[in-house]
Coordinates of C-alpha atoms in Angstrom, one line a residue:
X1 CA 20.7 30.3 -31.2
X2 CA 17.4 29.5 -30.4
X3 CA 14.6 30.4 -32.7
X4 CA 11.9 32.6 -31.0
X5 CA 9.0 30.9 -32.7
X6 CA 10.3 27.5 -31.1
X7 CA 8.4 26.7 -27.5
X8 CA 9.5 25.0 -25.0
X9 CA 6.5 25.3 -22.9
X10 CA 4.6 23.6 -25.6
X11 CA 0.9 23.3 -23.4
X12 CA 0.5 19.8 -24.8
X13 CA 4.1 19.0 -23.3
X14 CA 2.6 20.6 -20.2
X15 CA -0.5 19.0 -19.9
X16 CA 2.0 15.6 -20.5
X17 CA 3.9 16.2 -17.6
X18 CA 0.6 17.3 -15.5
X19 CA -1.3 13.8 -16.6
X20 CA 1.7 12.1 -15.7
X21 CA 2.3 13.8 -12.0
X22 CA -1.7 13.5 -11.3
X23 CA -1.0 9.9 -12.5
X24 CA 1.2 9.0 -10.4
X25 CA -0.1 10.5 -7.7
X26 CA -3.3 8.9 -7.8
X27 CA -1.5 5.3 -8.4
X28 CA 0.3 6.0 -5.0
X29 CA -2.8 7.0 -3.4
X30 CA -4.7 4.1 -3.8
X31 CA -2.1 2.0 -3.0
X32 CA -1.5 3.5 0.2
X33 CA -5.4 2.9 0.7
X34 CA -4.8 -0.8 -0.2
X35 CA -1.9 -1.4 2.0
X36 CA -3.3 0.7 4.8
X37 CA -7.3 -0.7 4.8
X38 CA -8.8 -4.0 4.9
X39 CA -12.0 -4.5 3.9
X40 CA -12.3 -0.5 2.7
X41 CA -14.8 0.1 0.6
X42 CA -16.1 2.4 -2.3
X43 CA -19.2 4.0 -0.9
X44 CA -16.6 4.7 2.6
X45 CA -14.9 6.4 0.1
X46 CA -17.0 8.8 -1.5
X47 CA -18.9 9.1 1.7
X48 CA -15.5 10.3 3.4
X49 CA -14.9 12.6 0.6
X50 CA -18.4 14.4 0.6
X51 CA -18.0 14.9 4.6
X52 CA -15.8 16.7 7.1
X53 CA -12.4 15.4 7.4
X54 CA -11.8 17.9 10.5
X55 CA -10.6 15.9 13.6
X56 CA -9.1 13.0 11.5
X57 CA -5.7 11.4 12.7
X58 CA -3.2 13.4 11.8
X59 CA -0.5 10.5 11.9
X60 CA -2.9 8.3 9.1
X61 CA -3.1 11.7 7.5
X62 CA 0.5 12.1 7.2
X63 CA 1.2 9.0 6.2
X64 CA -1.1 9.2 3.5
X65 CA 0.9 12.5 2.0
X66 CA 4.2 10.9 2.5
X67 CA 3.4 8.3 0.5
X68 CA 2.0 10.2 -1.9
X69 CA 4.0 13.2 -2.3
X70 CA 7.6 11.8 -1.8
X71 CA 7.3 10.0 -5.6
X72 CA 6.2 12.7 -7.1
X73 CA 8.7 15.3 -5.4
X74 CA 11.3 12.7 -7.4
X75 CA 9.3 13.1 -10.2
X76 CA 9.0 16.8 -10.6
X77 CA 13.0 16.3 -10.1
X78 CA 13.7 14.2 -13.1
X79 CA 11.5 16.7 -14.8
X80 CA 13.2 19.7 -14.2
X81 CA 16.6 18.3 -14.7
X82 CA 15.5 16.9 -18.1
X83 CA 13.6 20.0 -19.1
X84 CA 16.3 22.4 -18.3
X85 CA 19.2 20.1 -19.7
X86 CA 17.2 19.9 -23.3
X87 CA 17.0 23.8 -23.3
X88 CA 20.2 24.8 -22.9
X89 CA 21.7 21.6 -25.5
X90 CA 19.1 23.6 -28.0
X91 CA 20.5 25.6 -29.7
X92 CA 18.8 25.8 -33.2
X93 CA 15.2 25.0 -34.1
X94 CA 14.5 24.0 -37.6
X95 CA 11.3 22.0 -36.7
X96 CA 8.9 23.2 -34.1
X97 CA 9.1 21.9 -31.1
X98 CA 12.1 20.2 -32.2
X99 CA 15.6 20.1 -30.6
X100 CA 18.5 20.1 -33.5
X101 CA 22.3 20.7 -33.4
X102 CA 23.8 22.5 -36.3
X103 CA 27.6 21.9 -37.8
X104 CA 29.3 22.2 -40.8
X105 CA 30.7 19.0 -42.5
X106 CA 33.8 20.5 -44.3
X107 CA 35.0 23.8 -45.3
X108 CA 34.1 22.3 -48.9
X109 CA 30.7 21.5 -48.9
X110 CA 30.0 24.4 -46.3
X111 CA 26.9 22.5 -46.1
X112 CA 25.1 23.1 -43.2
X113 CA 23.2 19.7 -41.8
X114 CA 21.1 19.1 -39.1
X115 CA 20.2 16.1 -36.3
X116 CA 17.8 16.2 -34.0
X117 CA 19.1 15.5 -30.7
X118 CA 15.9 14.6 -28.8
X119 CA 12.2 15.9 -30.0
X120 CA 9.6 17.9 -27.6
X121 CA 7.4 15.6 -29.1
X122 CA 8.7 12.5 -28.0
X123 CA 8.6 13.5 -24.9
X124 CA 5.3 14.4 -24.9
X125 CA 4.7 10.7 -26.4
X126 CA 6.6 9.2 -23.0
X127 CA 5.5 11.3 -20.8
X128 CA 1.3 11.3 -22.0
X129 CA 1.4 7.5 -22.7
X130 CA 3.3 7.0 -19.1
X131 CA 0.4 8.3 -17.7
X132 CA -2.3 6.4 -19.7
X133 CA -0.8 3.3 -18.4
X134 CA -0.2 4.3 -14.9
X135 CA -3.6 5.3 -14.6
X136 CA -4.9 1.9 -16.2
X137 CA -3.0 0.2 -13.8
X138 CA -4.7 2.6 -11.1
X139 CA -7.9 1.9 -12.1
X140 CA -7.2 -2.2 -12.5
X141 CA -5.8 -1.8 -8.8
X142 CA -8.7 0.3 -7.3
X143 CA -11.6 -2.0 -9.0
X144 CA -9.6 -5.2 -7.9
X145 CA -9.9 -4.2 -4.4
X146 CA -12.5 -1.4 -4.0
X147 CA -15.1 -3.3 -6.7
X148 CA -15.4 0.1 -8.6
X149 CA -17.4 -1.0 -11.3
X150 CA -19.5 -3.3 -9.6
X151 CA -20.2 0.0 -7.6
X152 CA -20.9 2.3 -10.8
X153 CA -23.2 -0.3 -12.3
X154 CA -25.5 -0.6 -9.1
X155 CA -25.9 3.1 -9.4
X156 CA -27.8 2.8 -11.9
X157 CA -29.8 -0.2 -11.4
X158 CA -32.4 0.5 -8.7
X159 CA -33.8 -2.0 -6.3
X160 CA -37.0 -2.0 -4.4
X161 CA -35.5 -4.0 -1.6
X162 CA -35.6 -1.0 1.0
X163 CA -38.9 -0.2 0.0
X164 CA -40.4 -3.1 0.3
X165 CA -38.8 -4.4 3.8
X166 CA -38.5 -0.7 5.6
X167 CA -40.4 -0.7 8.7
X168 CA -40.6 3.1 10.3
X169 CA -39.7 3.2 13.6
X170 CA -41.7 6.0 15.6
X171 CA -45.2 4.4 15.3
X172 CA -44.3 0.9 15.7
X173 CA -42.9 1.6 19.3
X174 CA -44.3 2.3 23.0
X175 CA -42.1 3.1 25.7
X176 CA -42.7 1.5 29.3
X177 CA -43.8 4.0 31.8
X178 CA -40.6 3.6 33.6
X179 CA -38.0 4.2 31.4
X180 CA -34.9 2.3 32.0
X181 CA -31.1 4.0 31.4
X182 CA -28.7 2.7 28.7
X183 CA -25.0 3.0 28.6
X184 CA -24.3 2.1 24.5
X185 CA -20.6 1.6 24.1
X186 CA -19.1 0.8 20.4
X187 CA -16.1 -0.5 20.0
X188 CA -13.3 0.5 17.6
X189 CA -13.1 -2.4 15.2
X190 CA -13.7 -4.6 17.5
X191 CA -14.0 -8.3 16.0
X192 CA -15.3 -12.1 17.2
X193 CA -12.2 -12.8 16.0
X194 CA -9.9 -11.8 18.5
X195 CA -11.3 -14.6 20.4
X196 CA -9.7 -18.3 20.7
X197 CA -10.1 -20.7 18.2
X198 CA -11.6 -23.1 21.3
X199 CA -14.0 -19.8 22.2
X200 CA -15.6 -19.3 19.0
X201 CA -12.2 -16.9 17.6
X202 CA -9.5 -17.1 15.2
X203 CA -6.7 -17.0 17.1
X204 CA -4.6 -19.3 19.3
X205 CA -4.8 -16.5 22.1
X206 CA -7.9 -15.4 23.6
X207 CA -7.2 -11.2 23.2
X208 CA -10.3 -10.4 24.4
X209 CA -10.2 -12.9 27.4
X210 CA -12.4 -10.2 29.7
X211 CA -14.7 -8.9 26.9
X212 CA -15.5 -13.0 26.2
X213 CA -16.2 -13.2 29.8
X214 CA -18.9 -10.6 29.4
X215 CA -20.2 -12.1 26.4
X216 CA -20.8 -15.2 28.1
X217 CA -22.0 -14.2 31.2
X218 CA -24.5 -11.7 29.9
X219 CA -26.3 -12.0 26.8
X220 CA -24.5 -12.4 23.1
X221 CA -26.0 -13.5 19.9
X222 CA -24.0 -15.7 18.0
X223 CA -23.7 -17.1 14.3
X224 CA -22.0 -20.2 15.7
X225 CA -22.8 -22.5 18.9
X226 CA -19.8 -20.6 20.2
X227 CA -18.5 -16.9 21.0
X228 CA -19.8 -15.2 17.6
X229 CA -21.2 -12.3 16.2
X230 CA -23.0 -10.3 13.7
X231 CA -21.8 -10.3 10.0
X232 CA -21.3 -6.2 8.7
X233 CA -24.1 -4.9 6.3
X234 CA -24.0 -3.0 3.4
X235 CA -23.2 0.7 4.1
X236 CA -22.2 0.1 7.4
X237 CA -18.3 -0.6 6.8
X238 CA -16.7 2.3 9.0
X239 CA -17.3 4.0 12.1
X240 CA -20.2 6.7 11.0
X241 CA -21.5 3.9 9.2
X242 CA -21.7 1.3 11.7
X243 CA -23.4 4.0 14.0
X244 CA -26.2 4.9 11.6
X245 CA -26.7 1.8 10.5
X246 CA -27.2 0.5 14.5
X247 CA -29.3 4.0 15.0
X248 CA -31.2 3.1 12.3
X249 CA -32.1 0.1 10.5
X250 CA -30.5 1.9 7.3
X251 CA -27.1 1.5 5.6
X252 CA -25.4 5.1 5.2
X253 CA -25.3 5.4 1.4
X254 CA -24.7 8.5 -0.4
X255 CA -24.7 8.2 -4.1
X256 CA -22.0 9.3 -6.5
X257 CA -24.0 12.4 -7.6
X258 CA -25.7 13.2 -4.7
X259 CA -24.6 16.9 -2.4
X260 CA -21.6 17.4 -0.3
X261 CA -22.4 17.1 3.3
X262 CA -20.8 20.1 5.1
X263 CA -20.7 21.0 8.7
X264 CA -24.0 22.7 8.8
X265 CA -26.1 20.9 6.3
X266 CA -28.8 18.7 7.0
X267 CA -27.7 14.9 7.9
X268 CA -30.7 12.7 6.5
X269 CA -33.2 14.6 7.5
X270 CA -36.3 12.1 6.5
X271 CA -34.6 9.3 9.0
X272 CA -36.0 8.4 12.0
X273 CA -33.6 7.2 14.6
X274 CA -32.7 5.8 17.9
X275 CA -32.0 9.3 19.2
X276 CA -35.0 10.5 17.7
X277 CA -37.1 8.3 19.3
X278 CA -35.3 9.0 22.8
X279 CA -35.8 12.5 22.9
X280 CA -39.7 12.3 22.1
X281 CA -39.5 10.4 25.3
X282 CA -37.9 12.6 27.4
X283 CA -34.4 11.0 27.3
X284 CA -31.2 13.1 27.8
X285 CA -29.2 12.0 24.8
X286 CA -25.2 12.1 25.3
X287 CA -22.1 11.1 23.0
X288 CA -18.9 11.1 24.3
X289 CA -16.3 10.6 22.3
X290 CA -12.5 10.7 22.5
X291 CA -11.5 12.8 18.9
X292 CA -13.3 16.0 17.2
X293 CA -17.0 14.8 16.6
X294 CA -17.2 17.3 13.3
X295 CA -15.0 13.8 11.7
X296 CA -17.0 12.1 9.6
X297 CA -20.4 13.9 9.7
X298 CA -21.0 12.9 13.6
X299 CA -21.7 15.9 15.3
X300 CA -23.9 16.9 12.4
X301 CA -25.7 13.0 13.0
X302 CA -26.4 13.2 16.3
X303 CA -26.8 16.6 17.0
X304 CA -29.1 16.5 14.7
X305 CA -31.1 12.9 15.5
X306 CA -31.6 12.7 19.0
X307 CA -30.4 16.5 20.3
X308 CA -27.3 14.9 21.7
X309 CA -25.1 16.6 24.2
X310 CA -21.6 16.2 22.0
X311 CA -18.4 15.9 24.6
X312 CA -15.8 15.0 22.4
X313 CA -11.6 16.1 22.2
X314 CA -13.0 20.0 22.0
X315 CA -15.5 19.5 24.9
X316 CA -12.6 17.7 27.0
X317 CA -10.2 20.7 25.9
X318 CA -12.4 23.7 26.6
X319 CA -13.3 22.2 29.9
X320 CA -9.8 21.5 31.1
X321 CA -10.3 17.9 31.7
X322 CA -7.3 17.5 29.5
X323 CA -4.4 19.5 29.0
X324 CA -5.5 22.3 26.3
X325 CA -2.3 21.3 24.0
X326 CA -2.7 17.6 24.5
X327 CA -3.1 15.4 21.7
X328 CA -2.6 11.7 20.7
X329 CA -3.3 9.1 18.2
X330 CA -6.9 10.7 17.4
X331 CA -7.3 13.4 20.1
X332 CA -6.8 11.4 23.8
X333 CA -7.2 7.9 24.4
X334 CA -9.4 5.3 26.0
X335 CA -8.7 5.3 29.8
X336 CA -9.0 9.0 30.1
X337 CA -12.2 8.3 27.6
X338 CA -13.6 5.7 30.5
X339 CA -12.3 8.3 33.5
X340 CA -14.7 11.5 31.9
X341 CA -17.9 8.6 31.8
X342 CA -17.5 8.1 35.2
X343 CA -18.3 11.5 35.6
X344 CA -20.5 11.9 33.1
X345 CA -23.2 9.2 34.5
X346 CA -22.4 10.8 38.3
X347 CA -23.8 13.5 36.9
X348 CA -26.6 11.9 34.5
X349 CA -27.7 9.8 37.4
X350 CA -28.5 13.3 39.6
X351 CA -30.7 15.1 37.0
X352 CA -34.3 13.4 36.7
X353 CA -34.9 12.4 33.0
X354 CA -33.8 9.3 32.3
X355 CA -30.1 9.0 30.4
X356 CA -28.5 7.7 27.1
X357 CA -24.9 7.8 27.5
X358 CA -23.5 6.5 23.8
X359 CA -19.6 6.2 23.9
X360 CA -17.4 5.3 21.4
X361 CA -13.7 3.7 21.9
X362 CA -10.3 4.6 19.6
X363 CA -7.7 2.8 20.7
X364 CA -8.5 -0.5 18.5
X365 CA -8.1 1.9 15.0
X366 CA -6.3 0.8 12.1
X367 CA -3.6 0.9 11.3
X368 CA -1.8 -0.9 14.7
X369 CA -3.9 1.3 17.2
X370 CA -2.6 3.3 19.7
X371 CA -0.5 1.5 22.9
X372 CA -1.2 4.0 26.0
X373 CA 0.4 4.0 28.8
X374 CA -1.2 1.1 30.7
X375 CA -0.9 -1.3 28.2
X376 CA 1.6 -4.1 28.8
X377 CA 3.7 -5.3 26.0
X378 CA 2.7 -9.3 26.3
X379 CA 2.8 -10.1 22.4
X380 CA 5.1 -9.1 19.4
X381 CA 2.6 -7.5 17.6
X382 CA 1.7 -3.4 18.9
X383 CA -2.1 -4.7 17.9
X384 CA -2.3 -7.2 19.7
X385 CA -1.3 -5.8 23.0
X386 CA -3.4 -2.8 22.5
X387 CA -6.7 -5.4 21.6
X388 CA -5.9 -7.1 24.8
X389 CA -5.5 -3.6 27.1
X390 CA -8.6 -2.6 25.3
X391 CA -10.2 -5.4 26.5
X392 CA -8.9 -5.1 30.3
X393 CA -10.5 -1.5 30.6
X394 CA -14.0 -1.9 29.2
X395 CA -14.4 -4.6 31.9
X396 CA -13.3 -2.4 34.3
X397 CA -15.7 0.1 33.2
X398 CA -18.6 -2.2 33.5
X399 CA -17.4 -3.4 36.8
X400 CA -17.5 0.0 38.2
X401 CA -20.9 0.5 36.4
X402 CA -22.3 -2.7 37.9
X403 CA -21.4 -1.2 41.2
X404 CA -23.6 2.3 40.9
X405 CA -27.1 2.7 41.9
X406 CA -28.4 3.6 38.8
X407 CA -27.1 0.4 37.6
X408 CA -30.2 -1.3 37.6
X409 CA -32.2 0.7 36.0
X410 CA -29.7 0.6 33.5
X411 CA -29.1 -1.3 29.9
X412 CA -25.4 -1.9 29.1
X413 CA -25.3 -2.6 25.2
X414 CA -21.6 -3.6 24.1
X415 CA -21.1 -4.2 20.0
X416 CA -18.4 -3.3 18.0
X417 CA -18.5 -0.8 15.1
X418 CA -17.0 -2.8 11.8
X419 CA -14.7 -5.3 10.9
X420 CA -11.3 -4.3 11.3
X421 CA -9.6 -2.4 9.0
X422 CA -5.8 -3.3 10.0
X423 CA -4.3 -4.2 6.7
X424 CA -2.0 -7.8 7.5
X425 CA -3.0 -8.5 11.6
X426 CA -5.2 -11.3 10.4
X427 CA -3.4 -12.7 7.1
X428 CA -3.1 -16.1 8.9
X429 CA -6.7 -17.0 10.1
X430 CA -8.2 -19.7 8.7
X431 CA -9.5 -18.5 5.5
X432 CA -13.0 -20.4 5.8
X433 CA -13.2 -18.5 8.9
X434 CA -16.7 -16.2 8.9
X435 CA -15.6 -12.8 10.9
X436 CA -18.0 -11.3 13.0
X437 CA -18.7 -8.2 15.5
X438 CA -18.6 -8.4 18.9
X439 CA -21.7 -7.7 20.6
X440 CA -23.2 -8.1 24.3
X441 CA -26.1 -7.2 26.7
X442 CA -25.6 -6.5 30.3
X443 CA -28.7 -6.2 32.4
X444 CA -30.9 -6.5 29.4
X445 CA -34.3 -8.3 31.6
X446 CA -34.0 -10.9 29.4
X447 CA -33.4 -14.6 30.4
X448 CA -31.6 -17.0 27.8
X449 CA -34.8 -20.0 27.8
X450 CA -36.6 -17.1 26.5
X451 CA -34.3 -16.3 23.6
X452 CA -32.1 -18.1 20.7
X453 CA -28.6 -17.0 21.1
X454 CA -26.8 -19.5 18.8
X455 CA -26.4 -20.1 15.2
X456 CA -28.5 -16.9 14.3
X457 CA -27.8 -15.5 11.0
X458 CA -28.0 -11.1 11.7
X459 CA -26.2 -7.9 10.3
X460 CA -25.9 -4.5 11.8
X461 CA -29.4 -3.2 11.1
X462 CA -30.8 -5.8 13.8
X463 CA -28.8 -3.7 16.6
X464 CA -31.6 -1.3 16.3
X465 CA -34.5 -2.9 17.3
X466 CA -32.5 -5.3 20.1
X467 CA -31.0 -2.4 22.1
X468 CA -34.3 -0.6 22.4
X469 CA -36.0 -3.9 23.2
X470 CA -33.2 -4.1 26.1
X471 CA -35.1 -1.3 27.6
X472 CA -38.2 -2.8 27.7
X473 CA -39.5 -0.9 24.8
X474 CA -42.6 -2.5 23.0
X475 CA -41.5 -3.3 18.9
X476 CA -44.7 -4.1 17.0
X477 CA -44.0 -7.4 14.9
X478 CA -40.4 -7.1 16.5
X479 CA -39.3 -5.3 12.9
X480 CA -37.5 -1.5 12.5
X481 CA -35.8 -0.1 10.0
X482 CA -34.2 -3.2 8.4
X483 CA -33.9 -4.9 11.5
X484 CA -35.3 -7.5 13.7
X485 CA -35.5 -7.3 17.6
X486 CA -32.9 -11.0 18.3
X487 CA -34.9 -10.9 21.7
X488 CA -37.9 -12.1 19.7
X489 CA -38.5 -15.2 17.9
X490 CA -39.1 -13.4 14.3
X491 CA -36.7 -14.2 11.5
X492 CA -34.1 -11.0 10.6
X493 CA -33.8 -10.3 6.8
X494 CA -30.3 -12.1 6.3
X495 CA -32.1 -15.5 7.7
X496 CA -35.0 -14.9 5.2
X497 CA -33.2 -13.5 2.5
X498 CA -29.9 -15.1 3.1
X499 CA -27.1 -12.7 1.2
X500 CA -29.0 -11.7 -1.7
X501 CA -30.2 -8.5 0.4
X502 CA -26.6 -7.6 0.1
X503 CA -26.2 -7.2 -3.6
X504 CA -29.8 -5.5 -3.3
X505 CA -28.9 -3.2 -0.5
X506 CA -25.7 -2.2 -3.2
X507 CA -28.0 -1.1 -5.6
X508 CA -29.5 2.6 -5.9
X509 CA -32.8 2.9 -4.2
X510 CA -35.2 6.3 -5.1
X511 CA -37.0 5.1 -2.4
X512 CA -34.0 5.7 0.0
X513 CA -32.5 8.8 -1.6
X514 CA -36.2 10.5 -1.4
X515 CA -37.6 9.4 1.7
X516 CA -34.2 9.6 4.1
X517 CA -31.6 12.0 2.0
X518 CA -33.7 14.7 0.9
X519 CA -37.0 13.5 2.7
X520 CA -39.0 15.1 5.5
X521 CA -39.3 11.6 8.0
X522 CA -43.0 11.3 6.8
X523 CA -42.2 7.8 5.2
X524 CA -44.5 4.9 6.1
X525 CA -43.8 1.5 6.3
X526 CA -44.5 -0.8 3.9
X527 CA -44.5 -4.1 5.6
X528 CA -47.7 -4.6 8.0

């Protein structure tokens, strides 16, 4: 029988089989963010994990525990069965934690003998040093693709780049006396790319046929002499990013050690941003948005900077302008998105300060986006067609816009967020091929022999500074934030620095964790 002293719930056996579940599970999990993600990043990361996640899609969410869980339901399997089997084989312990079968040689000797069947402590062995290795090959996996330690070494090296190049934004900018309207639509991942190799694209189909149209009839600065874009900066990788980065001047960085940010706390309180600025002039700040704004830290953001009116999936549920169970891909999608603006700037047109209606798409999400009901099925690929029907219903939009009276009081800014984060859509391109992010200005005042469109070298951070100079809003020097007004002649940071400011933005900066994380927006510029 088994001796009493013996334990099969040895806690070192236990801790084996706990290293080697957690293992596992965090081997799956950042496979299922390599597979899933291009381009994802390791300050998106911890940014994501420090925010809300309430409002996120529930599908990406789902698949994301399916891939992570169904392995390790296996696994706890194969562990049961082999810890159960081993304890009822056991039926004498001379060693501890040892399994051992006793018999009798011969009635002569009577000698009773002893072999060990199969040890505890080899199986703590397997099962610890399974998980040492799965979790080296974790860790290989994650730094090979999410550059971890390049991103724990620039925590600790601090850069002066931000310091020395910041430019704050509130007294180095006078409004006009009449204040002009701006529609400010980002688009979901929305890439250059999309575009026809003979356009400026990547691709042997223009998907973006109407949304080039715009871009060449308006106003679009370009990296090329064709259809281009601007290249995505540092901290500005993903959707929040990419908005406080073009609200800004500033890449959204939160370092490793730095606080959680919850629903209620404070969302950079020392920053200064477009919506800040707005609302000192009077403006009636709006966001519409087609998911739960609490995602990602932008109701907090916006709310926040700028005093925005938030009318996101919740707004449109409360106030019946969707069915109250209704829900798809992220919360509803883009044509019912574009149906509430309507309304929204009927209404913003009849009160008497002047309007900022900021809009952001969701259709064009990784991973394949989400093919609604008007979308036709032209290509193979789910992406594709849902790029192109994209495409077809922001020029719709504008077309109605155009049509309005408070049209021409009115600045239409058009960019996209980030890069696309579709894992495999754009395997094939040309890898020489510089990706870029859509952007255009629609009744901007501007006239092209007063500007250089082509071959400029910009990032995100430069959005800031253009869009408010689309509103005929005096930038001294032509410099906030980290940006540079592209309606001007002065030269941005990329085309001075070239990509050096990248690995500089990558570093830590005091200056940015005191002044704009835990400052009071009482910084001062330090370029004259």
């Amino acid at each position: 029988m088994m001796n009493k002293k013996t334990k099969s719930k040895d806690p070192m056996l236990v801790a084996g089989y706990v290293a080697l579940i957690l293992a596992v599970g965090l081997y799956r999990l950042v496979e299922w963010a390599r597979l899933s993600f291009s381009d994802l990043t390791l300050d998106q990361i911890i940014f994501h994990v420090k925010v809300p996640l309430d409002g996120a899609d529930t599908t990406m969410v789902g698949s994301a525990l399916k891939y992570v869980l169904t392995p390790i339901g296996y696994l706890l399997i194969i562990i049961l069965i082999v810890h159960t089997v081993h304890s009822r084989i056991l039926i004498r312990s001379t060693y501890r934690y040892n399994l051992i079968f006793s018999f009798k040689l011969t009635e002569k000797y009577k000698k009773e003998v002893t072999i060990r069947i199969l040890p505890f402590r080899l199986i703590k062995t397997v099962a610890l040093f399974s998980a040492l290795v799965i979790l080296l090959s974790s860790f290989i996996t994650a730094d090979k693709n999410f550059n971890v330690l390049s991103y724990v070494k620039n925590q600790y090296e601090d850069s002066l780049f931000i310091e020395e190049n910041y430019v704050e934004p509130s007294t180095n900018t006078t409004f006009p006396k009449k204040k002009r309207n701006l529609i400010y639509i980002y688009l979901e991942s929305l890439e250059n790319t999309f575009s026809s190799k003979s356009k400026g694209g990547a691709l042997e189909t223009d998907l973006i046929e109407e949304l080039s149209a715009l871009a060449q009839e308006n106003i679009s600065f370009s990296n090329s002499d064709k259809l281009g874009g601007f290249e995505q900066a540092v901290g500005a990788g993903w959707t929040m990013g990419a908005m406080f980065a073009q609200s800004t001047g500033l890449p959204l960085n939160i370092p490793i050690d730095g606080n959680s940010m919850s629903k209620h706390s404070e969302f950079f309180p020392g920053v200064i941003s477009m919506g800040d600025l707005l609302e000192k002039e009077g403006y009636s700040n709006n966001l519409l948005i087609g998911s739960d704004a609490v995602f990602g830290g932008r109701k907090n953001f916006f709310e926040q900077h700028g005093n925005y009116n938030i009318y996101d999936y919740n707004y449109a549920k409360d106030n019946k302008l969707i069915p109250e169970d209704y829900f798809v891909f992220w919360g509803y999608e883009d044509h019912k998105l574009f149906d509430i603006a309507k309304i929204k700037l009927s209404e913003l047109h009849q009160q008497e300060e002047p309007f900022n209606l900021t809009m952001l798409t969701v259709d064009t999400h990784a991973e394949d986006g989400y093919l609604c009901d008007l979308c036709s099925h032209t290509y193979d690929d789910q992406y594709a067609n849902v790029i192109s029907c994209s495409s077809k219903q922001i020029a719709e939009f504008i077309e109605w816009v155009q049509k309005q009276v408070f049209y021409e009081n009115t600045s239409i800014v058009i960019v996209g967020d980030h890069l696309t984060m579709d894992s495999d859509f754009l395997d094939d391109i040309d890898p020489d091929y510089q990706r870029t992010i859509y952007n255009a200005f629609i009744n901007s005042g501007f006239e092209d022999k007063d500007i250089t469109k082509k071959n400029r070298q910009f990032n995100t951070y430069d959005i800031f500074p253009t869009v408010l100079a689309t509103m005929n809003v005096e930038i001294k020097n032509n410099r906030l934030g980290l940006g540079t007004n592209l309606f001007s002649q002065e030269e941005t940071l990329l085309e001075k620095y070239g990509r050096d400011m990248n690995l500089e933005l990558a570093k830590n900066s005091k200056y940015y964790q005191e002044n704009f994380i835990y400052g009071n927006g009482t910084v001062e510029s330090s370029v004259e």
